[in-house]
C-alpha cells in the first residue's frame, strides 16, 4: 500500500482564515486522491475526489489540487462548521489526518 | 435516500469472534464494491477489507488476513465482516462504506458499529 503523509498534524486558525492542508504520497498516485472531513461522533464525509472534484453538496470554499505525489486541500474561508479532522485517501491507504482547530 | 446501516458490534472477550452486518438501501447494491473501515478510539482511519460486486475479489489489510472474512449477499443488499481471534487492538468503530470509481473512493458511509475487545 502507498503511504500517505499529511501535514501539519494540527492547524490552529480563526474563522474566516484560509486553511491549507497537505498530503504527500510515497509514490505517484496520478490524480487518484480523495479527501474526507470527519467531525466528532460522525462518520467521515467525502469532500473531494480525483484530487480536485468536489463531491455532491460540498461548498465551493473547499478545493483540492495537486497530482503525482503532492496534494493540497484548501478551505478558502473557514466557517465554524469546518473545524474538524481531514483525511486524504488512495485505495486502501489513508493519511494520518490533519485536525483543524479553532485558534 | 442512499443509506448504509451497520449492526453487530458488541463487547467480546479476547480470542473471541463476532460478525458485523451492513444493510444497504436506496441504491443498487450489487453494482458497487464495498468496504469495511475501522477507527480505533482517538485514532485515524484504517481500511479493513474490500469486496467487489460479485464477491469474487477481495482485499484485506495485512493485520487482518486470516482472521477477518468479508462477504456479501446481493439478494439481501447486505455486507458482512466475520472477525475471529480478536484482540484489544481490534477495538474500534467499524464503518461500512460504498466505493465509487476505480481507486476506492468511499462516497457513502454508515454511522458505524462499535466493537470492544476486553475481558
mmCIF file of N, CA and C in Angstrom, chain A:
data_model
loop_
_atom_site.group_PDB
_atom_site.id
_atom_site.type_symbol
_atom_site.label_atom_id
_atom_site.label_comp_id
_atom_site.label_asym_id
_atom_site.label_seq_id
_atom_site.Cartn_x
_atom_site.Cartn_y
_atom_site.Cartn_z
ATOM 1 N N UNK A 1 0.831 -1.198 0.000
ATOM 2 C CA UNK A 1 0.000 0.000 0.000
ATOM 3 C C UNK A 1 0.870 1.253 0.000
ATOM 4 N N UNK A 2 0.386 2.264 -0.693
ATOM 5 C CA UNK A 2 1.106 3.534 -0.737
ATOM 6 C C UNK A 2 0.943 4.264 0.589
ATOM 7 N N UNK A 3 2.030 4.823 1.078
ATOM 8 C CA UNK A 3 1.986 5.592 2.323
ATOM 9 C C UNK A 3 1.607 7.035 1.996
ATOM 10 N N UNK A 4 0.622 7.543 2.736
ATOM 11 C CA UNK A 4 0.184 8.927 2.591
ATOM 12 C C UNK A 4 0.542 9.677 3.872
ATOM 13 N N UNK A 5 1.246 10.785 3.729
ATOM 14 C CA UNK A 5 1.693 11.570 4.870
ATOM 15 C C UNK A 5 1.029 12.935 4.834
ATOM 16 N N UNK A 6 0.275 13.240 5.882
ATOM 17 C CA UNK A 6 -0.418 14.521 5.945
ATOM 18 C C UNK A 6 0.319 15.483 6.870
ATOM 19 N N UNK A 7 0.286 16.764 6.495
ATOM 20 C CA UNK A 7 0.867 17.802 7.340
ATOM 21 C C UNK A 7 0.084 19.098 7.194
ATOM 22 N N UNK A 8 0.076 19.920 8.264
ATOM 23 C CA UNK A 8 0.562 19.571 9.595
ATOM 24 C C UNK A 8 -0.400 18.631 10.298
ATOM 25 N N UNK A 9 -0.035 18.135 11.442
ATOM 26 C CA UNK A 9 -0.937 17.285 12.208
ATOM 27 C C UNK A 9 -2.099 18.092 12.774
ATOM 28 N N UNK A 10 -1.795 19.328 13.169
ATOM 29 C CA UNK A 10 -2.804 20.233 13.703
ATOM 30 C C UNK A 10 -2.611 21.608 13.084
ATOM 31 N N UNK A 11 -3.715 22.238 12.768
ATOM 32 C CA UNK A 11 -3.711 23.576 12.188
ATOM 33 C C UNK A 11 -4.638 24.436 13.049
ATOM 34 N N UNK A 12 -4.083 25.464 13.662
ATOM 35 C CA UNK A 12 -4.871 26.337 14.541
ATOM 36 C C UNK A 12 -5.164 27.644 13.813
ATOM 37 N N UNK A 13 -6.419 27.867 13.511
ATOM 38 C CA UNK A 13 -6.824 29.020 12.723
ATOM 39 C C UNK A 13 -8.106 29.626 13.285
ATOM 40 N N UNK A 14 -8.405 30.828 12.842
ATOM 41 C CA UNK A 14 -9.637 31.510 13.256
ATOM 42 C C UNK A 14 -10.663 31.440 12.133
ATOM 43 N N UNK A 15 -11.941 31.521 12.470
ATOM 44 C CA UNK A 15 -12.978 31.594 11.418
ATOM 45 C C UNK A 15 -12.660 32.735 10.454
ATOM 46 N N UNK A 16 -12.872 32.455 9.176
ATOM 47 C CA UNK A 16 -12.602 33.450 8.145
ATOM 48 C C UNK A 16 -11.211 33.317 7.534
ATOM 49 N N UNK A 17 -10.307 32.624 8.210
ATOM 50 C CA UNK A 17 -8.958 32.432 7.674
ATOM 51 C C UNK A 17 -8.947 31.314 6.630
ATOM 52 N N UNK A 18 -7.862 31.272 5.894
ATOM 53 C CA UNK A 18 -7.655 30.266 4.847
ATOM 54 C C UNK A 18 -6.887 29.100 5.445
ATOM 55 N N UNK A 19 -7.335 27.890 5.133
ATOM 56 C CA UNK A 19 -6.657 26.685 5.610
ATOM 57 C C UNK A 19 -6.035 25.959 4.431
ATOM 58 N N UNK A 20 -4.786 25.555 4.599
ATOM 59 C CA UNK A 20 -4.086 24.815 3.560
ATOM 60 C C UNK A 20 -3.533 23.534 4.166
ATOM 61 N N UNK A 21 -4.047 22.397 3.705
ATOM 62 C CA UNK A 21 -3.669 21.088 4.221
ATOM 63 C C UNK A 21 -2.917 20.329 3.141
ATOM 64 N N UNK A 22 -1.894 19.597 3.550
ATOM 65 C CA UNK A 22 -1.047 18.890 2.604
ATOM 66 C C UNK A 22 -1.143 17.379 2.776
ATOM 67 N N UNK A 23 -1.038 16.673 1.663
ATOM 68 C CA UNK A 23 -0.977 15.218 1.648
ATOM 69 C C UNK A 23 0.086 14.810 0.645
ATOM 70 N N UNK A 24 1.050 14.045 1.099
ATOM 71 C CA UNK A 24 2.129 13.599 0.223
ATOM 72 C C UNK A 24 2.100 12.083 0.121
ATOM 73 N N UNK A 25 2.138 11.578 -1.118
ATOM 74 C CA UNK A 25 2.123 10.134 -1.363
ATOM 75 C C UNK A 25 3.539 9.607 -1.541
ATOM 76 N N UNK A 26 3.764 8.379 -1.087
ATOM 77 C CA UNK A 26 5.090 7.781 -1.179
ATOM 78 C C UNK A 26 5.520 7.459 -2.608
ATOM 79 N N UNK A 27 4.555 7.372 -3.505
ATOM 80 C CA UNK A 27 4.828 7.225 -4.933
ATOM 81 C C UNK A 27 3.648 7.822 -5.681
ATOM 82 N N UNK A 28 3.815 8.025 -6.964
ATOM 83 C CA UNK A 28 2.777 8.719 -7.715
ATOM 84 C C UNK A 28 1.439 7.972 -7.677
ATOM 85 N N UNK A 29 0.391 8.763 -7.431
ATOM 86 C CA UNK A 29 -0.973 8.229 -7.497
ATOM 87 C C UNK A 29 -1.735 8.948 -8.609
ATOM 88 N N UNK A 30 -1.010 9.546 -9.546
ATOM 89 C CA UNK A 30 -1.563 10.413 -10.601
ATOM 90 C C UNK A 30 -2.514 11.399 -9.938
ATOM 91 N N UNK A 31 -3.804 11.393 -10.282
ATOM 92 C CA UNK A 31 -4.742 12.302 -9.614
ATOM 93 C C UNK A 31 -5.762 11.518 -8.780
ATOM 94 N N UNK A 32 -5.434 10.270 -8.464
ATOM 95 C CA UNK A 32 -6.376 9.405 -7.767
ATOM 96 C C UNK A 32 -6.283 9.596 -6.256
ATOM 97 N N UNK A 33 -6.771 10.730 -5.798
ATOM 98 C CA UNK A 33 -6.715 11.042 -4.388
ATOM 99 C C UNK A 33 -8.034 11.655 -3.945
ATOM 100 N N UNK A 34 -8.478 11.250 -2.758
ATOM 101 C CA UNK A 34 -9.714 11.776 -2.189
ATOM 102 C C UNK A 34 -9.435 12.410 -0.833
ATOM 103 N N UNK A 35 -10.320 13.319 -0.444
ATOM 104 C CA UNK A 35 -10.254 13.992 0.862
ATOM 105 C C UNK A 35 -11.590 13.796 1.585
ATOM 106 N N UNK A 36 -11.507 13.605 2.886
ATOM 107 C CA UNK A 36 -12.686 13.424 3.722
ATOM 108 C C UNK A 36 -12.611 14.361 4.916
ATOM 109 N N UNK A 37 -13.782 14.714 5.407
ATOM 110 C CA UNK A 37 -13.916 15.505 6.629
ATOM 111 C C UNK A 37 -14.605 14.644 7.681
ATOM 112 N N UNK A 38 -14.110 14.680 8.908
ATOM 113 C CA UNK A 38 -14.768 13.955 9.981
ATOM 114 C C UNK A 38 -14.918 14.832 11.212
ATOM 115 N N UNK A 39 -16.135 14.912 11.693
ATOM 116 C CA UNK A 39 -16.430 15.622 12.931
ATOM 117 C C UNK A 39 -16.640 14.606 14.050
ATOM 118 N N UNK A 40 -16.442 15.021 15.302
ATOM 119 C CA UNK A 40 -16.555 14.079 16.426
ATOM 120 C C UNK A 40 -17.885 13.343 16.447
ATOM 121 N N UNK A 41 -17.818 12.029 16.613
ATOM 122 C CA UNK A 41 -19.019 11.221 16.717
ATOM 123 C C UNK A 41 -19.731 10.967 15.405
ATOM 124 N N UNK A 42 -19.125 11.385 14.303
ATOM 125 C CA UNK A 42 -19.737 11.195 12.994
ATOM 126 C C UNK A 42 -18.833 10.381 12.083
ATOM 127 N N UNK A 43 -19.407 9.742 11.063
ATOM 128 C CA UNK A 43 -18.546 9.081 10.072
ATOM 129 C C UNK A 43 -17.886 10.127 9.186
ATOM 130 N N UNK A 44 -16.812 9.758 8.513
ATOM 131 C CA UNK A 44 -16.215 10.678 7.548
ATOM 132 C C UNK A 44 -17.204 11.003 6.424
ATOM 133 N N UNK A 45 -16.976 12.166 5.814
ATOM 134 C CA UNK A 45 -17.784 12.609 4.681
ATOM 135 C C UNK A 45 -16.844 12.909 3.523
ATOM 136 N N UNK A 46 -17.167 12.397 2.344
ATOM 137 C CA UNK A 46 -16.345 12.650 1.164
ATOM 138 C C UNK A 46 -16.468 14.113 0.754
ATOM 139 N N UNK A 47 -15.313 14.778 0.611
ATOM 140 C CA UNK A 47 -15.284 16.173 0.171
ATOM 141 C C UNK A 47 -14.849 16.285 -1.288
ATOM 142 N N UNK A 48 -13.713 15.660 -1.585
ATOM 143 C CA UNK A 48 -13.027 15.832 -2.865
ATOM 144 C C UNK A 48 -12.615 14.461 -3.377
ATOM 145 N N UNK A 49 -12.783 14.224 -4.691
ATOM 146 C CA UNK A 49 -12.265 13.012 -5.314
ATOM 147 C C UNK A 49 -11.537 13.414 -6.600
ATOM 148 N N UNK A 50 -10.762 12.480 -7.119
ATOM 149 C CA UNK A 50 -9.932 12.779 -8.300
ATOM 150 C C UNK A 50 -9.103 14.049 -8.088
ATOM 151 N N UNK A 51 -8.662 14.226 -6.868
ATOM 152 C CA UNK A 51 -7.784 15.324 -6.443
ATOM 153 C C UNK A 51 -8.440 16.690 -6.405
ATOM 154 N N UNK A 52 -9.407 16.965 -7.311
ATOM 155 C CA UNK A 52 -9.920 18.330 -7.398
ATOM 156 C C UNK A 52 -11.423 18.434 -7.644
ATOM 157 N N UNK A 53 -12.113 17.323 -7.711
ATOM 158 C CA UNK A 53 -13.560 17.354 -7.967
ATOM 159 C C UNK A 53 -14.324 17.335 -6.646
ATOM 160 N N UNK A 54 -15.204 18.320 -6.471
ATOM 161 C CA UNK A 54 -15.997 18.355 -5.241
ATOM 162 C C UNK A 54 -17.118 17.323 -5.295
ATOM 163 N N UNK A 55 -17.327 16.645 -4.193
ATOM 164 C CA UNK A 55 -18.436 15.709 -4.096
ATOM 165 C C UNK A 55 -19.757 16.480 -4.022
ATOM 166 N N UNK A 56 -20.838 15.762 -4.209
ATOM 167 C CA UNK A 56 -22.169 16.369 -4.210
ATOM 168 C C UNK A 56 -22.439 17.119 -2.910
ATOM 169 N N UNK A 57 -22.863 18.364 -3.030
ATOM 170 C CA UNK A 57 -23.262 19.136 -1.875
ATOM 171 C C UNK A 57 -22.143 19.813 -1.118
ATOM 172 N N UNK A 58 -20.918 19.659 -1.592
ATOM 173 C CA UNK A 58 -19.780 20.268 -0.890
ATOM 174 C C UNK A 58 -19.630 21.724 -1.327
ATOM 175 N N UNK A 59 -19.523 22.633 -0.360
ATOM 176 C CA UNK A 59 -19.443 24.065 -0.698
ATOM 177 C C UNK A 59 -18.191 24.410 -1.488
ATOM 178 N N UNK A 60 -18.302 25.472 -2.254
ATOM 179 C CA UNK A 60 -17.216 25.892 -3.142
ATOM 180 C C UNK A 60 -15.979 26.379 -2.397
ATOM 181 N N UNK A 61 -16.102 26.659 -1.103
ATOM 182 C CA UNK A 61 -14.917 27.100 -0.361
ATOM 183 C C UNK A 61 -13.891 25.967 -0.193
ATOM 184 N N UNK A 62 -14.322 24.734 -0.438
ATOM 185 C CA UNK A 62 -13.411 23.594 -0.397
ATOM 186 C C UNK A 62 -12.863 23.351 -1.806
ATOM 187 N N UNK A 63 -11.546 23.286 -1.924
ATOM 188 C CA UNK A 63 -10.958 22.966 -3.214
ATOM 189 C C UNK A 63 -9.747 22.067 -3.014
ATOM 190 N N UNK A 64 -9.517 21.233 -4.019
ATOM 191 C CA UNK A 64 -8.371 20.340 -3.980
ATOM 192 C C UNK A 64 -7.504 20.560 -5.196
ATOM 193 N N UNK A 65 -6.218 20.316 -5.021
ATOM 194 C CA UNK A 65 -5.291 20.466 -6.141
ATOM 195 C C UNK A 65 -4.149 19.478 -5.968
ATOM 196 N N UNK A 66 -3.370 19.352 -7.038
ATOM 197 C CA UNK A 66 -2.191 18.502 -6.986
ATOM 198 C C UNK A 66 -2.292 17.314 -7.917
ATOM 199 N N UNK A 67 -1.156 16.674 -8.108
ATOM 200 C CA UNK A 67 -1.079 15.449 -8.903
ATOM 201 C C UNK A 67 0.253 14.779 -8.603
ATOM 202 N N UNK A 68 0.336 13.506 -8.945
ATOM 203 C CA UNK A 68 1.576 12.796 -8.683
ATOM 204 C C UNK A 68 1.703 12.422 -7.222
ATOM 205 N N UNK A 69 2.547 13.145 -6.501
ATOM 206 C CA UNK A 69 2.764 12.820 -5.098
ATOM 207 C C UNK A 69 2.359 13.919 -4.122
ATOM 208 N N UNK A 70 2.094 15.110 -4.599
ATOM 209 C CA UNK A 70 1.815 16.233 -3.697
ATOM 210 C C UNK A 70 0.437 16.825 -3.946
ATOM 211 N N UNK A 71 -0.356 16.879 -2.876
ATOM 212 C CA UNK A 71 -1.737 17.313 -2.977
ATOM 213 C C UNK A 71 -2.058 18.308 -1.869
ATOM 214 N N UNK A 72 -3.031 19.167 -2.161
ATOM 215 C CA UNK A 72 -3.430 20.192 -1.210
ATOM 216 C C UNK A 72 -4.943 20.274 -1.149
ATOM 217 N N UNK A 73 -5.455 20.375 0.069
ATOM 218 C CA UNK A 73 -6.857 20.717 0.302
ATOM 219 C C UNK A 73 -6.869 22.132 0.858
ATOM 220 N N UNK A 74 -7.633 23.000 0.213
ATOM 221 C CA UNK A 74 -7.721 24.392 0.657
ATOM 222 C C UNK A 74 -9.157 24.716 1.054
ATOM 223 N N UNK A 75 -9.293 25.339 2.201
ATOM 224 C CA UNK A 75 -10.588 25.884 2.624
ATOM 225 C C UNK A 75 -10.404 27.385 2.588
ATOM 226 N N UNK A 76 -11.102 28.049 1.686
ATOM 227 C CA UNK A 76 -10.773 29.447 1.380
ATOM 228 C C UNK A 76 -11.059 30.395 2.541
ATOM 229 N N UNK A 77 -12.147 30.142 3.257
ATOM 230 C CA UNK A 77 -12.515 30.990 4.391
ATOM 231 C C UNK A 77 -13.258 30.105 5.390
ATOM 232 N N UNK A 78 -12.613 29.814 6.498
ATOM 233 C CA UNK A 78 -13.155 28.842 7.438
ATOM 234 C C UNK A 78 -14.476 29.286 8.060
ATOM 235 N N UNK A 79 -15.448 28.406 7.968
ATOM 236 C CA UNK A 79 -16.711 28.571 8.667
ATOM 237 C C UNK A 79 -16.646 27.790 9.984
ATOM 238 N N UNK A 80 -17.462 28.144 10.953
ATOM 239 C CA UNK A 80 -17.419 27.427 12.250
ATOM 240 C C UNK A 80 -17.577 25.918 12.109
ATOM 241 N N UNK A 81 -18.367 25.480 11.138
ATOM 242 C CA UNK A 81 -18.609 24.041 10.961
ATOM 243 C C UNK A 81 -17.455 23.315 10.261
ATOM 244 N N UNK A 82 -16.437 24.035 9.845
ATOM 245 C CA UNK A 82 -15.311 23.412 9.149
ATOM 246 C C UNK A 82 -14.231 22.901 10.099
ATOM 247 N N UNK A 83 -14.345 23.216 11.371
ATOM 248 C CA UNK A 83 -13.328 22.758 12.321
ATOM 249 C C UNK A 83 -13.580 21.282 12.584
ATOM 250 N N UNK A 84 -12.623 20.471 12.154
ATOM 251 C CA UNK A 84 -12.817 19.029 12.073
ATOM 252 C C UNK A 84 -11.470 18.391 11.747
ATOM 253 N N UNK A 85 -11.479 17.073 11.553
ATOM 254 C CA UNK A 85 -10.287 16.354 11.107
ATOM 255 C C UNK A 85 -10.460 16.002 9.633
ATOM 256 N N UNK A 86 -9.385 16.146 8.873
ATOM 257 C CA UNK A 86 -9.411 15.898 7.436
ATOM 258 C C UNK A 86 -8.417 14.792 7.089
ATOM 259 N N UNK A 87 -8.874 13.851 6.251
ATOM 260 C CA UNK A 87 -8.046 12.725 5.839
ATOM 261 C C UNK A 87 -7.938 12.695 4.314
ATOM 262 N N UNK A 88 -6.759 12.336 3.820
ATOM 263 C CA UNK A 88 -6.616 12.018 2.404
ATOM 264 C C UNK A 88 -6.597 10.490 2.261
ATOM 265 N N UNK A 89 -6.893 10.023 1.052
ATOM 266 C CA UNK A 89 -7.033 8.581 0.837
ATOM 267 C C UNK A 89 -6.743 8.211 -0.613
ATOM 268 N N UNK A 90 -6.084 7.080 -0.766
ATOM 269 C CA UNK A 90 -5.893 6.464 -2.075
ATOM 270 C C UNK A 90 -5.985 4.959 -1.884
ATOM 271 N N UNK A 91 -6.928 4.337 -2.576
ATOM 272 C CA UNK A 91 -7.171 2.895 -2.450
ATOM 273 C C UNK A 91 -7.276 2.521 -0.975
ATOM 274 N N UNK A 92 -6.482 1.612 -0.498
ATOM 275 C CA UNK A 92 -6.605 1.146 0.876
ATOM 276 C C UNK A 92 -5.851 1.959 1.885
ATOM 277 N N UNK A 93 -5.251 3.061 1.460
ATOM 278 C CA UNK A 93 -4.427 3.866 2.364
ATOM 279 C C UNK A 93 -5.098 5.173 2.718
ATOM 280 N N UNK A 94 -5.010 5.495 4.005
ATOM 281 C CA UNK A 94 -5.427 6.810 4.490
ATOM 282 C C UNK A 94 -4.211 7.527 5.066
ATOM 283 N N UNK A 95 -4.217 8.851 4.943
ATOM 284 C CA UNK A 95 -3.234 9.624 5.677
ATOM 285 C C UNK A 95 -3.601 9.654 7.151
ATOM 286 N N UNK A 96 -2.678 10.164 7.956
ATOM 287 C CA UNK A 96 -2.890 10.175 9.385
ATOM 288 C C UNK A 96 -3.849 11.243 9.881
ATOM 289 N N UNK A 97 -4.218 12.172 9.007
ATOM 290 C CA UNK A 97 -5.187 13.188 9.368
ATOM 291 C C UNK A 97 -4.569 14.520 9.755
ATOM 292 N N UNK A 98 -5.300 15.581 9.480
ATOM 293 C CA UNK A 98 -4.965 16.929 9.960
ATOM 294 C C UNK A 98 -6.165 17.460 10.718
ATOM 295 N N UNK A 99 -5.934 17.859 11.958
ATOM 296 C CA UNK A 99 -7.005 18.451 12.758
ATOM 297 C C UNK A 99 -6.968 19.955 12.575
ATOM 298 N N UNK A 100 -8.080 20.519 12.126
ATOM 299 C CA UNK A 100 -8.206 21.969 12.008
ATOM 300 C C UNK A 100 -8.978 22.441 13.234
ATOM 301 N N UNK A 101 -8.286 23.175 14.109
ATOM 302 C CA UNK A 101 -8.897 23.603 15.354
ATOM 303 C C UNK A 101 -8.999 25.120 15.431
ATOM 304 N N UNK A 102 -9.895 25.554 16.288
ATOM 305 C CA UNK A 102 -10.106 26.986 16.458
ATOM 306 C C UNK A 102 -8.978 27.583 17.289
ATOM 307 N N UNK A 103 -8.399 28.658 16.762
ATOM 308 C CA UNK A 103 -7.307 29.320 17.455
ATOM 309 C C UNK A 103 -7.843 30.208 18.579
#
